[in-house]
Every structure is written in structure tokens, then in C-alpha cells.
Amino acid sequence: MDSVSQIALGAAVGVAVMGRTVGMGRAALAGAAFGTLPDLDVIFDYGDPVSNMTKHRGASHALFYLTLCAPVFGWLLGRQAHWQRWTLAIWLILMTHVGIDFMTVYGTQLGQPFTYYPFGAGSIFIIDPLYTLPLLAGLWFALRRKSTSANRLGLVVSTLYLGWSLVAQGLAEEKAHTLLAQQQVAAERVLVTPAPLNTLLWRVLVMTPDGYWEGHVSLLDTEPTPLVFHAVDSILLREWQTQPYVARMIWFTKGFFRLSEHNHELVVTDLRMGQEPGYVFNFAVARRNTQGEWQALDVPRQFSEGHNSTALSWLWRRALGQPVMPPGVSAVTVNALR
């Protein structure tokens, strides 16, 4: 999740556990600090952009390591008193941090050192005001009125919203599989994740042997919009899928990736974050020389693709169930798919 949400959650948990013991302000400050601590792994440079991406949310988000660290931090904060209670508070703050990260699609390696698998439910977008605002409101009332009841309410409401996101994801998956059956798409892998800032509109990503399909379903749909197919170069994939940087991206994305040529560069793209035509994580791993041959880059080059300025307006219309296609999808394409 975004830093504001993590800080707000950490502060809210700190106030809930330690507010009456050490004071609201101190508890909130400590909670905010430890709520953002695991994400400081972004300051480490692992040598290349692919490693920096795929090792983020690694050891600093592992349940085992964080559990070992909690008593140490608890002792540092509570050497004079309340050591055990500080340990509990910090452990809960760290656990809730990795817990809401797990709810996003990015991938959190919370099982280290026993497994490096990047777990992710993908039921909530990395920024969702309906999750964050109850936490902020509860904290504001707690700090102003010196009462923990509003803070507890904020925690309850935000947690219930996380639960709702899982229910909504299940409903969206049912709609997605119905749409796949209608369009007779033979899917190898299907991913259903929320569109930005809400849990009404869900992006559907479907991988097939010769490409991928993308579309959206809204929980308010009465007339679904079709999925759109995007072909991939299977020859490029066969030739480059074992290259170390490409192979690592295939592993990290759980197979939801694209390998394509862009401006004479071979680019591997994480298809989970973004939508056509703009994606957040793109890595150039090779370049064509003057003879037309591919030469691997010593260090991948990362770049983000531009987003359509009209996408936000489309998003809310589509979330409310209007059968409108994303910006850039032509009427010819839509009519051919119906």
C-alpha cells in the first residue's frame, strides 16, 4: 500500500495498543515510524532495476524476521517500563504492514527465509481512499479528544473494507469467467484486480499461448464490455525466456508479463500494474545492433509508459456500470469482438 496508508495504519495500531499507557501522541508517533519501517528497503540498491523491483518487499517484509525484531524494538522503546506491551504493539504494527501489502498484487515475500514466493491477493489497489480515510479520521479524533474509541472504529471500518475487497474480487471473478465463456477464450491464467482507487471496477487480464486479453468488469454492470486481445511475439519469448532478467520477471509476475520490441529494444513488461497502453514497470534488456542482431544489455533500463489523460474520467463512468471502452480502443475493434 501507499506510504500514507501504512503510516496511518501503524499510528492507529500504536494508539490502540499503547495510547492509554504512554499517551496518544507518543503512541501514534511510534506507530507511524514502525508502520513505514519495512518499506525503507527501497534505499538499498541491488545492482540493477530488475533486482531492485523484485527484491523489494523481501526480507524486510518477512514474518519470521519481523517477529525476531519486534522484541528488540520493544526493549529499546520500553527499557524503563512497558517492554512487553511495546513488543506486542510493534509486532502488530509490523504484521499489519505486511498484511495490507499482501492484499495488493505487487508481491510480498513474507515467507522468507523458507520461501521466496511473492504472495499477493490482489484484492485492493495500492491507493484506495475508502481504506485510508477511516484510519485518518479515527486518528484525528483520538489525538484531538484523547479517546481511543474513534481510533478503534477507524481500524474496524478499514479492516471490514479489506474483507469487502475479497468478496468483491470473488464477484468480479465470476463475471470475468462468464465473459471468458461468452468470448470462447481458452485461458492459461486469469488475474482479476481492482482498477485504481475503488473496488467496484475490476481489471481482467487473461494469458493465452499466443497473447493476452484485457478488459474490465464492474460490479454494477448490466451490459458487459468485451475483452480485447493483444498478440505477442512467441519467437522472442522462446529465444529470451531463459535470459536471467527475463526469467526473473516471469517468476515475479507469475507469468503475467509481455516481451516485446520497442524502439529497437527488447522490453519485458509487468502486465499486472497498469493497463493498455501504459504500464508502470518496463525493462529494456537488449538492443538491436546495426546488423539487426539482439545484444543483451549489461544492466536493464527501466521506464514507465505514458497514461491517457482521459483515463480517470473513463474509470468512474465504467465503475458505475456504463458500457464504455477504455480510451484508445476503437469502435472497429469493439464491433469485431461482439
Tab-separated table of C-alpha atoms in Angstrom:
chain	number	residue	atom	x	y	z
A	1	MET	CA	0.000	0.000	0.000
A	2	ASP	CA	0.972	3.638	-0.281
A	3	SER	CA	3.049	5.295	2.435
A	4	VAL	CA	0.153	7.394	3.782
A	5	SER	CA	-1.915	4.258	4.394
A	6	GLN	CA	0.985	2.463	6.048
A	7	ILE	CA	1.740	5.428	8.321
A	8	ALA	CA	-1.936	5.816	9.221
A	9	LEU	CA	-2.345	2.108	9.954
A	10	GLY	CA	0.828	1.973	12.052
A	11	ALA	CA	-0.209	5.030	14.043
A	12	ALA	CA	-3.730	3.658	14.575
A	13	VAL	CA	-2.414	0.321	15.854
A	14	GLY	CA	0.079	2.146	18.098
A	15	VAL	CA	-2.704	4.246	19.630
A	16	ALA	CA	-4.952	1.206	20.054
A	17	VAL	CA	-2.320	-0.751	21.984
A	18	MET	CA	-0.264	1.958	23.735
A	19	GLY	CA	-2.414	5.109	23.688
A	20	ARG	CA	-3.724	4.855	27.237
A	21	THR	CA	-0.364	3.657	28.544
A	22	VAL	CA	2.146	6.168	27.156
A	23	GLY	CA	-0.090	8.861	25.669
A	24	MET	CA	-1.796	9.252	22.308
A	25	GLY	CA	0.893	11.396	20.708
A	26	ARG	CA	3.824	9.169	21.586
A	27	ALA	CA	1.939	6.012	20.626
A	28	ALA	CA	0.884	7.495	17.276
A	29	LEU	CA	4.399	8.754	16.503
A	30	ALA	CA	5.998	5.390	17.278
A	31	GLY	CA	3.302	3.585	15.303
A	32	ALA	CA	3.790	5.830	12.278
A	33	ALA	CA	7.564	5.281	12.359
A	34	PHE	CA	7.367	1.488	12.630
A	35	GLY	CA	4.451	1.429	10.183
A	36	THR	CA	6.709	2.728	7.437
A	37	LEU	CA	9.931	0.997	8.545
A	38	PRO	CA	9.672	-2.135	6.343
A	39	ASP	CA	9.361	-0.005	3.197
A	40	LEU	CA	12.756	1.590	3.828
A	41	ASP	CA	14.211	-1.356	1.927
A	42	VAL	CA	13.789	0.849	-1.155
A	43	ILE	CA	17.014	2.644	-0.165
A	44	PHE	CA	19.035	-0.491	-0.946
A	45	ASP	CA	20.494	-0.816	-4.435
A	46	TYR	CA	20.731	-4.443	-5.539
A	47	GLY	CA	22.698	-3.536	-8.653
A	48	ASP	CA	20.072	-3.295	-11.376
A	49	PRO	CA	16.442	-2.150	-11.813
A	50	VAL	CA	15.008	-5.672	-12.152
A	51	SER	CA	16.609	-6.800	-8.896
A	52	ASN	CA	15.529	-3.596	-7.150
A	53	MET	CA	11.934	-4.260	-8.143
A	54	THR	CA	11.790	-7.988	-7.457
A	55	LYS	CA	13.654	-7.815	-4.126
A	56	HIS	CA	11.504	-5.017	-2.739
A	57	ARG	CA	9.153	-6.355	-0.059
A	58	GLY	CA	11.654	-9.133	0.574
A	59	ALA	CA	13.453	-9.766	3.853
A	60	SER	CA	12.118	-6.528	5.354
A	61	HIS	CA	8.585	-7.912	4.935
A	62	ALA	CA	9.240	-11.479	6.122
A	63	LEU	CA	7.064	-12.603	9.045
A	64	PHE	CA	9.930	-14.578	10.573
A	65	TYR	CA	12.462	-11.731	10.574
A	66	LEU	CA	9.961	-9.126	11.749
A	67	THR	CA	8.888	-11.362	14.631
A	68	LEU	CA	12.520	-11.641	15.709
A	69	CYS	CA	12.960	-7.860	15.514
A	70	ALA	CA	9.842	-6.924	17.490
A	71	PRO	CA	11.253	-7.757	20.980
A	72	VAL	CA	14.423	-5.816	20.197
A	73	PHE	CA	12.492	-2.712	19.204
A	74	GLY	CA	10.139	-3.235	22.155
A	75	TRP	CA	13.072	-3.271	24.579
A	76	LEU	CA	14.575	-0.134	23.014
A	77	LEU	CA	11.300	1.751	23.457
A	78	GLY	CA	10.316	0.335	26.831
A	79	ARG	CA	13.553	-0.157	28.762
A	80	GLN	CA	12.130	1.764	31.696
A	81	ALA	CA	8.635	0.287	31.570
A	82	HIS	CA	6.070	-1.493	29.409
A	83	TRP	CA	8.653	-3.542	27.482
A	84	GLN	CA	6.286	-6.425	26.841
A	85	ARG	CA	3.422	-4.178	25.771
A	86	TRP	CA	5.705	-2.235	23.415
A	87	THR	CA	6.834	-5.546	21.910
A	88	LEU	CA	3.219	-6.522	21.275
A	89	ALA	CA	2.442	-3.133	19.736
A	90	ILE	CA	5.435	-3.179	17.413
A	91	TRP	CA	4.794	-6.768	16.356
A	92	LEU	CA	1.187	-5.902	15.492
A	93	ILE	CA	2.284	-2.785	13.595
A	94	LEU	CA	4.794	-4.764	11.538
A	95	MET	CA	2.369	-7.633	10.915
A	96	THR	CA	-0.408	-5.320	9.762
A	97	HIS	CA	2.067	-3.565	7.438
A	98	VAL	CA	2.905	-6.763	5.588
A	99	GLY	CA	-0.721	-7.862	5.844
A	100	ILE	CA	-2.097	-4.996	3.782
A	101	ASP	CA	0.848	-5.246	1.385
A	102	PHE	CA	-0.162	-8.868	0.858
A	103	MET	CA	-3.631	-7.662	-0.173
A	104	THR	CA	-2.145	-5.850	-3.203
A	105	VAL	CA	-0.976	-7.533	-6.405
A	106	TYR	CA	2.694	-6.468	-6.294
A	107	GLY	CA	4.100	-9.464	-4.408
A	108	THR	CA	5.291	-9.713	-0.791
A	109	GLN	CA	7.892	-12.312	0.144
A	110	LEU	CA	6.533	-12.769	3.640
A	111	GLY	CA	7.679	-16.394	3.854
A	112	GLN	CA	11.432	-15.697	3.788
A	113	PRO	CA	13.764	-17.440	4.520
A	114	PHE	CA	11.642	-20.566	3.999
A	115	THR	CA	10.211	-19.488	0.641
A	116	TYR	CA	10.858	-16.538	-1.655
A	117	TYR	CA	7.461	-16.759	-3.325
A	118	PRO	CA	5.911	-13.270	-3.837
A	119	PHE	CA	2.492	-13.660	-2.218
A	120	GLY	CA	-0.293	-11.267	-3.211
A	121	ALA	CA	-4.080	-11.495	-3.057
A	122	GLY	CA	-4.540	-8.552	-5.417
A	123	SER	CA	-7.892	-7.535	-3.912
A	124	ILE	CA	-7.109	-3.865	-3.268
A	125	PHE	CA	-5.368	-1.168	-5.278
A	126	ILE	CA	-2.207	0.335	-3.796
A	127	ILE	CA	-4.080	3.614	-3.192
A	128	ASP	CA	-7.686	3.404	-2.050
A	129	PRO	CA	-9.206	6.350	-0.154
A	130	LEU	CA	-12.011	4.215	1.285
A	131	TYR	CA	-9.390	2.212	3.157
A	132	THR	CA	-7.210	5.110	4.294
A	133	LEU	CA	-9.759	7.803	5.233
A	134	PRO	CA	-11.369	5.862	8.139
A	135	LEU	CA	-7.919	5.384	9.665
A	136	LEU	CA	-7.061	9.065	9.331
A	137	ALA	CA	-10.428	10.163	10.707
A	138	GLY	CA	-10.156	7.839	13.708
A	139	LEU	CA	-6.642	9.075	14.452
A	140	TRP	CA	-7.705	12.710	14.197
A	141	PHE	CA	-10.489	12.264	16.736
A	142	ALA	CA	-8.231	10.206	19.016
A	143	LEU	CA	-5.482	12.813	19.074
A	144	ARG	CA	-7.868	15.761	19.421
A	145	ARG	CA	-10.204	14.275	22.040
A	146	LYS	CA	-7.760	11.910	23.757
A	147	SER	CA	-10.124	8.977	23.237
A	148	THR	CA	-9.311	5.648	21.614
A	149	SER	CA	-12.904	4.736	20.696
A	150	ALA	CA	-12.859	6.650	17.387
A	151	ASN	CA	-9.473	5.145	16.571
A	152	ARG	CA	-10.797	1.651	17.181
A	153	LEU	CA	-13.773	2.422	14.950
A	154	GLY	CA	-11.426	3.541	12.179
A	155	LEU	CA	-9.497	0.282	12.465
A	156	VAL	CA	-12.700	-1.770	12.374
A	157	VAL	CA	-14.113	0.060	9.336
A	158	SER	CA	-10.868	-0.143	7.363
A	159	THR	CA	-10.483	-3.846	8.178
A	160	LEU	CA	-14.069	-4.535	7.117
A	161	TYR	CA	-13.294	-2.758	3.850
A	162	LEU	CA	-10.377	-5.121	3.263
A	163	GLY	CA	-12.769	-8.010	3.849
A	164	TRP	CA	-15.213	-6.472	1.393
A	165	SER	CA	-12.437	-6.249	-1.216
A	166	LEU	CA	-12.050	-10.036	-1.106
A	167	VAL	CA	-15.799	-10.519	-1.519
A	168	ALA	CA	-15.865	-8.017	-4.388
A	169	GLN	CA	-12.940	-9.780	-6.031
A	170	GLY	CA	-14.834	-13.063	-5.914
A	171	LEU	CA	-17.901	-11.453	-7.505
A	172	ALA	CA	-15.744	-9.871	-10.200
A	173	GLU	CA	-14.053	-13.209	-10.915
A	174	GLU	CA	-17.460	-14.795	-11.530
A	175	LYS	CA	-18.309	-12.056	-14.025
A	176	ALA	CA	-14.890	-12.444	-15.673
A	177	HIS	CA	-15.263	-16.188	-16.180
A	178	THR	CA	-18.740	-15.664	-17.634
A	179	LEU	CA	-17.257	-13.172	-20.095
A	180	LEU	CA	-14.468	-15.610	-20.999
A	181	ALA	CA	-17.026	-18.310	-21.749
A	182	GLN	CA	-19.062	-15.919	-23.907
A	183	GLN	CA	-15.999	-14.945	-25.953
A	184	GLN	CA	-14.719	-18.537	-26.012
A	185	VAL	CA	-11.293	-17.593	-24.661
A	186	ALA	CA	-9.065	-20.547	-23.738
A	187	ALA	CA	-7.282	-19.100	-20.712
A	188	GLU	CA	-3.999	-20.359	-19.259
A	189	ARG	CA	-4.007	-17.865	-16.362
A	190	VAL	CA	-6.569	-15.317	-15.213
A	191	LEU	CA	-5.932	-12.322	-12.964
A	192	VAL	CA	-8.705	-10.076	-11.613
A	193	THR	CA	-7.515	-6.974	-9.765
A	194	PRO	CA	-9.159	-3.671	-8.823
A	195	ALA	CA	-8.907	-0.650	-11.049
A	196	PRO	CA	-7.373	2.433	-9.382
A	197	LEU	CA	-8.992	3.956	-6.289
A	198	ASN	CA	-12.033	1.671	-5.963
A	199	THR	CA	-13.408	-1.845	-5.564
A	200	LEU	CA	-16.331	-1.538	-7.980
A	201	LEU	CA	-14.362	-1.763	-11.222
A	202	TRP	CA	-12.022	-4.697	-11.798
A	203	ARG	CA	-9.406	-5.256	-14.483
A	204	VAL	CA	-9.354	-8.709	-16.089
A	205	LEU	CA	-6.067	-9.996	-17.503
A	206	VAL	CA	-6.024	-13.349	-19.289
A	207	MET	CA	-2.908	-15.070	-20.596
A	208	THR	CA	-3.128	-17.423	-23.586
A	209	PRO	CA	-0.420	-19.231	-25.615
A	210	ASP	CA	-0.371	-16.559	-28.324
A	211	GLY	CA	-1.006	-13.389	-26.336
A	212	TYR	CA	-3.195	-11.861	-23.657
A	213	TRP	CA	-6.719	-10.492	-23.301
A	214	GLU	CA	-7.577	-7.421	-21.263
A	215	GLY	CA	-10.878	-5.957	-20.164
A	216	HIS	CA	-12.877	-4.658	-17.228
A	217	VAL	CA	-15.924	-5.761	-15.291
A	218	SER	CA	-17.906	-3.613	-12.897
A	219	LEU	CA	-19.995	-4.948	-10.054
A	220	LEU	CA	-22.707	-2.600	-11.356
A	221	ASP	CA	-22.622	-3.965	-14.906
A	222	THR	CA	-25.822	-4.730	-16.731
A	223	GLU	CA	-24.122	-4.805	-20.130
A	224	PRO	CA	-20.505	-6.067	-20.049
A	225	THR	CA	-17.822	-4.734	-22.363
A	226	PRO	CA	-15.719	-7.271	-24.308
A	227	LEU	CA	-12.165	-8.317	-23.594
A	228	VAL	CA	-9.596	-7.136	-26.154
A	229	PHE	CA	-6.832	-9.388	-27.478
A	230	HIS	CA	-3.164	-8.390	-27.750
A	231	ALA	CA	-0.801	-10.686	-29.639
A	232	VAL	CA	2.775	-11.386	-28.513
A	233	ASP	CA	5.877	-12.484	-30.402
A	234	SER	CA	6.254	-16.163	-29.493
A	235	ILE	CA	9.651	-16.350	-31.225
A	236	LEU	CA	11.086	-13.636	-28.983
A	237	LEU	CA	9.737	-15.457	-25.957
A	238	ARG	CA	11.303	-18.794	-26.902
A	239	GLU	CA	14.666	-17.153	-27.529
A	240	TRP	CA	14.779	-14.967	-24.416
A	241	GLN	CA	12.720	-16.642	-21.694
A	242	THR	CA	15.807	-18.135	-20.031
A	243	GLN	CA	17.793	-14.890	-20.021
A	244	PRO	CA	18.321	-14.124	-16.285
A	245	TYR	CA	16.481	-10.786	-16.147
A	246	VAL	CA	13.589	-12.029	-18.273
A	247	ALA	CA	13.339	-15.276	-16.298
A	248	ARG	CA	13.241	-13.358	-13.018
A	249	MET	CA	10.423	-11.141	-14.282
A	250	ILE	CA	8.479	-14.193	-15.455
A	251	TRP	CA	8.826	-15.641	-11.942
A	252	PHE	CA	7.957	-12.433	-10.120
A	253	THR	CA	4.900	-11.655	-12.266
A	254	LYS	CA	3.666	-15.264	-12.017
A	255	GLY	CA	3.541	-15.368	-15.799
A	256	PHE	CA	1.599	-12.130	-16.321
A	257	PHE	CA	4.198	-10.428	-18.493
A	258	ARG	CA	4.867	-9.280	-22.025
A	259	LEU	CA	8.063	-9.482	-24.103
A	260	SER	CA	8.057	-7.007	-26.982
A	261	GLU	CA	10.219	-4.835	-29.213
A	262	HIS	CA	10.072	-1.107	-28.526
A	263	ASN	CA	12.306	1.453	-30.264
A	264	HIS	CA	14.809	-1.268	-31.236
A	265	GLU	CA	14.928	-2.530	-27.647
A	266	LEU	CA	13.689	-5.815	-26.211
A	267	VAL	CA	11.363	-4.929	-23.349
A	268	VAL	CA	9.882	-7.134	-20.625
A	269	THR	CA	6.752	-5.657	-19.035
A	270	ASP	CA	4.858	-6.481	-15.849
A	271	LEU	CA	1.263	-6.619	-17.115
A	272	ARG	CA	-0.270	-6.669	-13.632
A	273	MET	CA	0.230	-2.966	-12.883
A	274	GLY	CA	-1.226	-0.548	-15.402
A	275	GLN	CA	-3.420	-1.152	-18.435
A	276	GLU	CA	-3.122	-0.743	-22.175
A	277	PRO	CA	-1.242	1.169	-23.366
A	278	GLY	CA	0.583	2.299	-20.213
A	279	TYR	CA	2.394	0.099	-17.698
A	280	VAL	CA	4.437	1.056	-14.635
A	281	PHE	CA	7.247	-1.495	-14.840
A	282	ASN	CA	9.035	-1.918	-18.171
A	283	PHE	CA	12.638	-3.077	-18.504
A	284	ALA	CA	14.726	-2.955	-21.673
A	285	VAL	CA	17.019	-5.991	-21.532
A	286	ALA	CA	18.541	-5.998	-25.060
A	287	ARG	CA	19.052	-3.744	-28.090
A	288	ARG	CA	19.293	-4.418	-31.824
A	289	ASN	CA	22.652	-3.546	-33.357
A	290	THR	CA	23.145	-2.106	-36.845
A	291	GLN	CA	23.118	-5.647	-38.279
A	292	GLY	CA	19.703	-6.308	-36.756
A	293	GLU	CA	21.014	-8.730	-34.125
A	294	TRP	CA	19.999	-8.612	-30.486
A	295	GLN	CA	22.663	-7.741	-27.913
A	296	ALA	CA	21.868	-8.134	-24.236
A	297	LEU	CA	22.309	-5.032	-22.100
A	298	ASP	CA	24.713	-5.345	-19.191
A	299	VAL	CA	22.203	-3.550	-16.945
A	300	PRO	CA	18.467	-3.336	-17.789
A	301	ARG	CA	16.939	0.084	-18.342
A	302	GLN	CA	13.672	0.822	-16.558
A	303	PHE	CA	10.984	3.151	-17.889
A	304	SER	CA	7.267	3.810	-17.441
A	305	GLU	CA	4.832	4.266	-20.302
A	306	GLY	CA	2.593	7.322	-20.519
A	307	HIS	CA	-1.040	7.211	-19.441
A	308	ASN	CA	-4.009	8.674	-21.282
A	309	SER	CA	-5.188	11.896	-19.612
A	310	THR	CA	-8.835	10.916	-20.204
A	311	ALA	CA	-8.487	7.586	-18.369
A	312	LEU	CA	-9.724	8.902	-14.994
A	313	SER	CA	-12.997	10.158	-16.439
A	314	TRP	CA	-13.484	6.834	-18.202
A	315	LEU	CA	-12.704	4.907	-14.987
A	316	TRP	CA	-15.566	6.411	-12.980
A	317	ARG	CA	-18.057	6.064	-15.812
A	318	ARG	CA	-17.077	2.420	-16.260
A	319	ALA	CA	-17.110	1.764	-12.482
A	320	LEU	CA	-20.728	2.929	-12.362
A	321	GLY	CA	-21.633	0.305	-14.945
A	322	GLN	CA	-21.619	2.335	-18.154
A	323	PRO	CA	-20.551	0.065	-21.074
A	324	VAL	CA	-17.747	2.322	-22.314
A	325	MET	CA	-14.427	1.016	-23.577
A	326	PRO	CA	-11.090	2.395	-22.322
A	327	PRO	CA	-9.545	5.372	-24.137
A	328	GLY	CA	-7.673	4.255	-27.236
A	329	VAL	CA	-9.851	1.220	-28.041
A	330	SER	CA	-11.500	1.886	-31.390
A	331	ALA	CA	-15.136	1.229	-32.243
A	332	VAL	CA	-13.946	-1.059	-35.053
A	333	THR	CA	-12.146	-3.261	-32.528
A	334	VAL	CA	-15.177	-3.398	-30.231
A	335	ASN	CA	-17.613	-4.280	-33.033
A	336	ALA	CA	-15.301	-7.042	-34.233
A	337	LEU	CA	-15.293	-8.587	-30.759
A	338	ARG	CA	-19.043	-8.517	-30.170
